[in-house]
Amino acid sequence: MGLTSRTTVYAMVALAALCVALLVWIWPRLAQSGLWQVLGRLAAIGVTQVTIVAAFACAVNSSYQFFGSWNELFGNVDTAPVGVTQAAGGNGNGTVNGISTVHGGALVQPAGDEQLRRVSGLPNGPAAAVGRVESVKVIGRRTGVVDPAFVYLPPQYFQKAYHRMRFPVIVALSGYPGSIFNLAQHLRVSQTAGELQSKGRMQPTIMVMIRPTIAPPRDTECVDVPGGPQTETFLAKDLPDAIKSAYRAGHDASAWGVMGYSSGGSCALQLTMRNPGVYTTAAALSPDYRVKDDPTTGNLFGSGLGRQARVDGHDLMWRLKHLPVPQVSVLVANSKHGEKGYPETEAFIKAVRAPMKVVSILPENGSHNFPTWVREMPAALTWMNGQLTFPQDVVPRHLTKKKTPATGTPSPKPDKGSLRAEGTEPRPTATTRR
């Protein structure tokens, strides 16, 4: 019996019920005084409670897929990397393998680093050699939302040769009710990006780790709730504006992507397909493809005549069938065995049509948990980063700091070919999506 199968759940519930019945039946015999009778009562109560808890745990795990197999439950996890597969009918088949001063106003402000100090594996050394992770808070100009974030800046961001470069950005979203700590510690976003970049498998990229739960404890599923939290506006308008105002981030949508796990992956797809002028690339690990109300969300779509239109607008399968397809690239990941969303992922892949592009990560086994997503991260980031342009554009000279002539030091020159003449459009690079 598989760990997540209904048979296992029913068997555990039956075992718990049997233990309760036996406890009631033998209790009169254990009611007598004496050491053995006392020990018997304790053992009977203990066994009954263990079976009830086990049955409840199996039922919850079957619904949420925290562990997909008995091997994973007992720590026998496959850590081999997985690859990206081109979708059938797409482009063929195959595998692709301390706070600084924040500039630009008050939309991004330094924040406390209590959570950041608990994260292991962060860059340790000169920023120009290893990069840096900053703890900040992002202020939404339109929504008034104040949301914590970690921002990873690659080593090149601090190097003189790149002092006029704007960098591509990948926004990483946590699931519900996840936090930015989960993104940094358990999903290891900045650590993975730094390792890939040091090996030349990923171009220098700013990574923004942020939670989409802007009105905790409510799960807003990245929806602009009528009369409620405006999560989509915050993530699609306020966040990009804030990051562009504070960092040398690319200004064109071709430099922006968004990724996430679980409901964060669902948000990544929603944001990209609904806002292709903001995000052109998405990677979704174990996502859902439609937003629906549940006890954690409350009423997301309001009432009245416009409700159904709002519901349909957040159903990605409906959008693919009834609306013009956006020119974006997306990656979806789901395990064939151990995750319940695989059939929906297959259906989504088949529904995508040009000019939209889709690739997938479809491991044989996995679960709705961090060990599975960590395995998928290197391939997802490598593919995703390849869709983004770099250098996206350059910072005008009058906005950069220059050394005074008294120093006798000329302005540093960037690598050959990395900059274009001012006032010209950026030339498409090898990674430019057309």
PDB file of C-alpha atoms in Angstrom, residues 3-156:
ATOM      1  CA  LEU A   3       1.706   5.990   1.799  1.00  0.00           C
ATOM      2  CA  THR A   4      -0.700   8.408   0.154  1.00  0.00           C
ATOM      3  CA  SER A   5      -3.242   5.837  -1.051  1.00  0.00           C
ATOM      4  CA  ARG A   6      -6.806   5.810   0.218  1.00  0.00           C
ATOM      5  CA  THR A   7      -6.320   2.160   1.147  1.00  0.00           C
ATOM      6  CA  THR A   8      -3.639   3.144   3.648  1.00  0.00           C
ATOM      7  CA  VAL A   9      -5.866   5.853   5.112  1.00  0.00           C
ATOM      8  CA  TYR A  10      -8.831   3.514   5.449  1.00  0.00           C
ATOM      9  CA  ALA A  11      -6.638   0.822   6.988  1.00  0.00           C
ATOM     10  CA  MET A  12      -5.256   3.227   9.588  1.00  0.00           C
ATOM     11  CA  VAL A  13      -8.753   4.513  10.419  1.00  0.00           C
ATOM     12  CA  ALA A  14      -9.994   0.929  10.803  1.00  0.00           C
ATOM     13  CA  LEU A  15      -7.016   0.103  13.035  1.00  0.00           C
ATOM     14  CA  ALA A  16      -7.700   3.144  15.216  1.00  0.00           C
ATOM     15  CA  ALA A  17     -11.387   2.207  15.496  1.00  0.00           C
ATOM     16  CA  LEU A  18     -10.452  -1.384  16.413  1.00  0.00           C
ATOM     17  CA  CYS A  19      -8.090  -0.145  19.143  1.00  0.00           C
ATOM     18  CA  VAL A  20     -10.832   2.049  20.603  1.00  0.00           C
ATOM     19  CA  ALA A  21     -13.253  -0.890  20.598  1.00  0.00           C
ATOM     20  CA  LEU A  22     -10.680  -3.177  22.253  1.00  0.00           C
ATOM     21  CA  LEU A  23      -9.944  -0.528  24.867  1.00  0.00           C
ATOM     22  CA  VAL A  24     -13.625  -0.340  25.793  1.00  0.00           C
ATOM     23  CA  TRP A  25     -13.927  -4.154  25.844  1.00  0.00           C
ATOM     24  CA  ILE A  26     -10.890  -4.898  28.027  1.00  0.00           C
ATOM     25  CA  TRP A  27     -11.170  -1.889  30.336  1.00  0.00           C
ATOM     26  CA  PRO A  28     -13.236  -3.730  33.001  1.00  0.00           C
ATOM     27  CA  ARG A  29     -10.480  -6.345  33.253  1.00  0.00           C
ATOM     28  CA  LEU A  30      -7.880  -3.607  33.724  1.00  0.00           C
ATOM     29  CA  ALA A  31      -9.940  -1.743  36.317  1.00  0.00           C
ATOM     30  CA  GLN A  32      -8.663  -3.889  39.199  1.00  0.00           C
ATOM     31  CA  SER A  33      -5.897  -2.657  41.498  1.00  0.00           C
ATOM     32  CA  GLY A  34      -2.372  -3.919  41.057  1.00  0.00           C
ATOM     33  CA  LEU A  35       0.819  -2.979  39.203  1.00  0.00           C
ATOM     34  CA  TRP A  36       0.116  -5.039  36.091  1.00  0.00           C
ATOM     35  CA  GLN A  37      -3.385  -3.646  35.749  1.00  0.00           C
ATOM     36  CA  VAL A  38      -2.065  -0.044  35.979  1.00  0.00           C
ATOM     37  CA  LEU A  39       0.614  -0.765  33.366  1.00  0.00           C
ATOM     38  CA  GLY A  40      -2.021  -2.429  31.204  1.00  0.00           C
ATOM     39  CA  ARG A  41      -4.264   0.631  31.324  1.00  0.00           C
ATOM     40  CA  LEU A  42      -1.367   2.919  30.401  1.00  0.00           C
ATOM     41  CA  ALA A  43      -0.346   0.692  27.495  1.00  0.00           C
ATOM     42  CA  ALA A  44      -3.908   0.400  26.189  1.00  0.00           C
ATOM     43  CA  ILE A  45      -4.423   4.174  26.308  1.00  0.00           C
ATOM     44  CA  GLY A  46      -1.034   4.805  24.686  1.00  0.00           C
ATOM     45  CA  VAL A  47      -1.585   2.381  21.804  1.00  0.00           C
ATOM     46  CA  THR A  48      -5.062   3.754  21.141  1.00  0.00           C
ATOM     47  CA  GLN A  49      -3.836   7.339  21.044  1.00  0.00           C
ATOM     48  CA  VAL A  50      -0.925   6.468  18.748  1.00  0.00           C
ATOM     49  CA  THR A  51      -3.216   4.758  16.241  1.00  0.00           C
ATOM     50  CA  ILE A  52      -5.672   7.695  16.271  1.00  0.00           C
ATOM     51  CA  VAL A  53      -2.860  10.203  15.653  1.00  0.00           C
ATOM     52  CA  ALA A  54      -1.383   7.975  12.932  1.00  0.00           C
ATOM     53  CA  ALA A  55      -4.743   7.726  11.177  1.00  0.00           C
ATOM     54  CA  PHE A  56      -5.168  11.498  11.311  1.00  0.00           C
ATOM     55  CA  ALA A  57      -1.607  12.042  10.005  1.00  0.00           C
ATOM     56  CA  CYS A  58      -2.173   9.632   7.112  1.00  0.00           C
ATOM     57  CA  ALA A  59      -5.387  11.407   6.153  1.00  0.00           C
ATOM     58  CA  VAL A  60      -3.706  14.842   6.198  1.00  0.00           C
ATOM     59  CA  ASN A  61      -0.693  13.555   4.256  1.00  0.00           C
ATOM     60  CA  SER A  62      -2.949  11.954   1.671  1.00  0.00           C
ATOM     61  CA  SER A  63      -4.669  15.304   1.119  1.00  0.00           C
ATOM     62  CA  TYR A  64      -1.614  17.582   1.135  1.00  0.00           C
ATOM     63  CA  GLN A  65       1.117  15.186  -0.075  1.00  0.00           C
ATOM     64  CA  PHE A  66       3.828  16.161   2.415  1.00  0.00           C
ATOM     65  CA  PHE A  67       5.445  12.743   1.931  1.00  0.00           C
ATOM     66  CA  GLY A  68       4.818  10.804  -1.267  1.00  0.00           C
ATOM     67  CA  SER A  69       6.232   7.424  -0.274  1.00  0.00           C
ATOM     68  CA  TRP A  70       7.334   5.303   2.673  1.00  0.00           C
ATOM     69  CA  ASN A  71      10.957   5.900   1.662  1.00  0.00           C
ATOM     70  CA  GLU A  72      10.531   9.646   1.974  1.00  0.00           C
ATOM     71  CA  LEU A  73       8.789   9.254   5.330  1.00  0.00           C
ATOM     72  CA  PHE A  74      11.809   7.374   6.675  1.00  0.00           C
ATOM     73  CA  GLY A  75      14.375   9.699   5.103  1.00  0.00           C
ATOM     74  CA  ASN A  76      15.385   7.687   2.028  1.00  0.00           C
ATOM     75  CA  VAL A  77      15.161  10.627  -0.379  1.00  0.00           C
ATOM     76  CA  ASP A  78      16.506  10.630  -3.916  1.00  0.00           C
ATOM     77  CA  THR A  79      18.735  13.724  -4.212  1.00  0.00           C
ATOM     78  CA  ALA A  80      19.737  13.297  -7.854  1.00  0.00           C
ATOM     79  CA  PRO A  81      19.065  16.407  -9.977  1.00  0.00           C
ATOM     80  CA  VAL A  82      16.172  16.399 -12.433  1.00  0.00           C
ATOM     81  CA  GLY A  83      15.950  17.966 -15.869  1.00  0.00           C
ATOM     82  CA  VAL A  84      13.650  20.163 -17.895  1.00  0.00           C
ATOM     83  CA  THR A  85      11.665  18.480 -20.647  1.00  0.00           C
ATOM     84  CA  GLN A  86      10.320  20.288 -23.671  1.00  0.00           C
ATOM     85  CA  ALA A  87       6.573  19.861 -23.972  1.00  0.00           C
ATOM     86  CA  ALA A  88       5.288  17.665 -26.748  1.00  0.00           C
ATOM     87  CA  GLY A  89       4.435  19.736 -29.766  1.00  0.00           C
ATOM     88  CA  GLY A  90       6.669  22.550 -28.552  1.00  0.00           C
ATOM     89  CA  ASN A  91      10.309  22.931 -29.452  1.00  0.00           C
ATOM     90  CA  GLY A  92      11.145  19.257 -29.555  1.00  0.00           C
ATOM     91  CA  ASN A  93      12.061  16.771 -26.856  1.00  0.00           C
ATOM     92  CA  GLY A  94      15.151  16.771 -24.699  1.00  0.00           C
ATOM     93  CA  THR A  95      16.679  17.815 -21.388  1.00  0.00           C
ATOM     94  CA  VAL A  96      18.048  21.208 -20.467  1.00  0.00           C
ATOM     95  CA  ASN A  97      20.014  21.084 -18.035  1.00  0.00           C
ATOM     96  CA  GLY A  98      24.061  43.501   7.118  1.00  0.00           C
ATOM     97  CA  ILE A  99      22.143  45.965   4.867  1.00  0.00           C
ATOM     98  CA  SER A 100      23.588  48.281   2.306  1.00  0.00           C
ATOM     99  CA  THR A 101      22.194  51.723   1.635  1.00  0.00           C
ATOM    100  CA  VAL A 102      19.100  51.287  -0.501  1.00  0.00           C
ATOM    101  CA  HIS A 103      18.931  53.950  -3.164  1.00  0.00           C
ATOM    102  CA  GLY A 104      15.987  55.510  -4.912  1.00  0.00           C
ATOM    103  CA  GLY A 105      13.526  56.611  -2.234  1.00  0.00           C
ATOM    104  CA  ALA A 106      11.349  54.980   0.380  1.00  0.00           C
ATOM    105  CA  LEU A 107       9.697  52.183  -1.597  1.00  0.00           C
ATOM    106  CA  VAL A 108      12.396  49.766  -0.402  1.00  0.00           C
ATOM    107  CA  GLN A 109      13.746  50.212   3.131  1.00  0.00           C
ATOM    108  CA  PRO A 110      16.208  48.277   5.296  1.00  0.00           C
ATOM    109  CA  ALA A 111      14.599  45.812   7.678  1.00  0.00           C
ATOM    110  CA  GLY A 112      15.703  43.766  10.656  1.00  0.00           C
ATOM    111  CA  ASP A 113      17.872  40.741   9.929  1.00  0.00           C
ATOM    112  CA  GLU A 114      16.632  38.391  12.677  1.00  0.00           C
ATOM    113  CA  GLN A 115      15.351  35.858  10.136  1.00  0.00           C
ATOM    114  CA  LEU A 116      18.321  36.344   7.834  1.00  0.00           C
ATOM    115  CA  ARG A 117      20.771  35.420  10.615  1.00  0.00           C
ATOM    116  CA  ARG A 118      19.071  32.019  10.932  1.00  0.00           C
ATOM    117  CA  VAL A 119      19.577  31.134   7.266  1.00  0.00           C
ATOM    118  CA  SER A 120      22.509  28.842   6.526  1.00  0.00           C
ATOM    119  CA  GLY A 121      24.725  28.967   3.443  1.00  0.00           C
ATOM    120  CA  LEU A 122      24.408  32.671   2.659  1.00  0.00           C
ATOM    121  CA  PRO A 123      27.299  34.509   0.953  1.00  0.00           C
ATOM    122  CA  ASN A 124      30.201  35.051   3.336  1.00  0.00           C
ATOM    123  CA  GLY A 125      32.905  37.364   2.097  1.00  0.00           C
ATOM    124  CA  PRO A 126      33.364  40.471  -0.021  1.00  0.00           C
ATOM    125  CA  ALA A 127      30.193  41.317  -1.935  1.00  0.00           C
ATOM    126  CA  ALA A 128      32.150  41.752  -5.176  1.00  0.00           C
ATOM    127  CA  ALA A 129      33.341  38.157  -4.860  1.00  0.00           C
ATOM    128  CA  VAL A 130      30.336  36.264  -3.471  1.00  0.00           C
ATOM    129  CA  GLY A 131      27.336  38.611  -3.684  1.00  0.00           C
ATOM    130  CA  ARG A 132      25.073  39.635  -0.836  1.00  0.00           C
ATOM    131  CA  VAL A 133      21.594  39.005   0.568  1.00  0.00           C
ATOM    132  CA  GLU A 134      19.773  42.001   2.049  1.00  0.00           C
ATOM    133  CA  SER A 135      16.770  42.042   4.361  1.00  0.00           C
ATOM    134  CA  VAL A 136      14.338  44.785   3.327  1.00  0.00           C
ATOM    135  CA  LYS A 137      10.698  45.780   3.436  1.00  0.00           C
ATOM    136  CA  VAL A 138       8.836  46.685   0.259  1.00  0.00           C
ATOM    137  CA  ILE A 139       6.235  49.448   0.389  1.00  0.00           C
ATOM    138  CA  GLY A 140       3.420  49.324  -2.131  1.00  0.00           C
ATOM    139  CA  ARG A 141       2.828  52.796  -3.559  1.00  0.00           C
ATOM    140  CA  ARG A 142      -0.655  51.902  -4.841  1.00  0.00           C
ATOM    141  CA  THR A 143      -1.782  49.335  -2.290  1.00  0.00           C
ATOM    142  CA  GLY A 144      -0.103  50.599   0.874  1.00  0.00           C
ATOM    143  CA  VAL A 145       1.144  47.062   1.543  1.00  0.00           C
ATOM    144  CA  VAL A 146       4.357  46.646   3.548  1.00  0.00           C
ATOM    145  CA  ASP A 147       5.867  43.223   2.898  1.00  0.00           C
ATOM    146  CA  PRO A 148       9.223  41.790   4.050  1.00  0.00           C
ATOM    147  CA  ALA A 149      11.653  40.509   1.447  1.00  0.00           C
ATOM    148  CA  PHE A 150      15.157  39.156   0.983  1.00  0.00           C
ATOM    149  CA  VAL A 151      17.075  40.459  -2.030  1.00  0.00           C
ATOM    150  CA  TYR A 152      20.062  38.554  -3.405  1.00  0.00           C
ATOM    151  CA  LEU A 153      22.516  40.670  -5.396  1.00  0.00           C
ATOM    152  CA  PRO A 154      25.085  38.747  -7.489  1.00  0.00           C
ATOM    153  CA  PRO A 155      28.825  39.517  -7.242  1.00  0.00           C
ATOM    154  CA  GLN A 156      28.778  41.359 -10.580  1.00  0.00           C
TER     155      GLN A 156
END
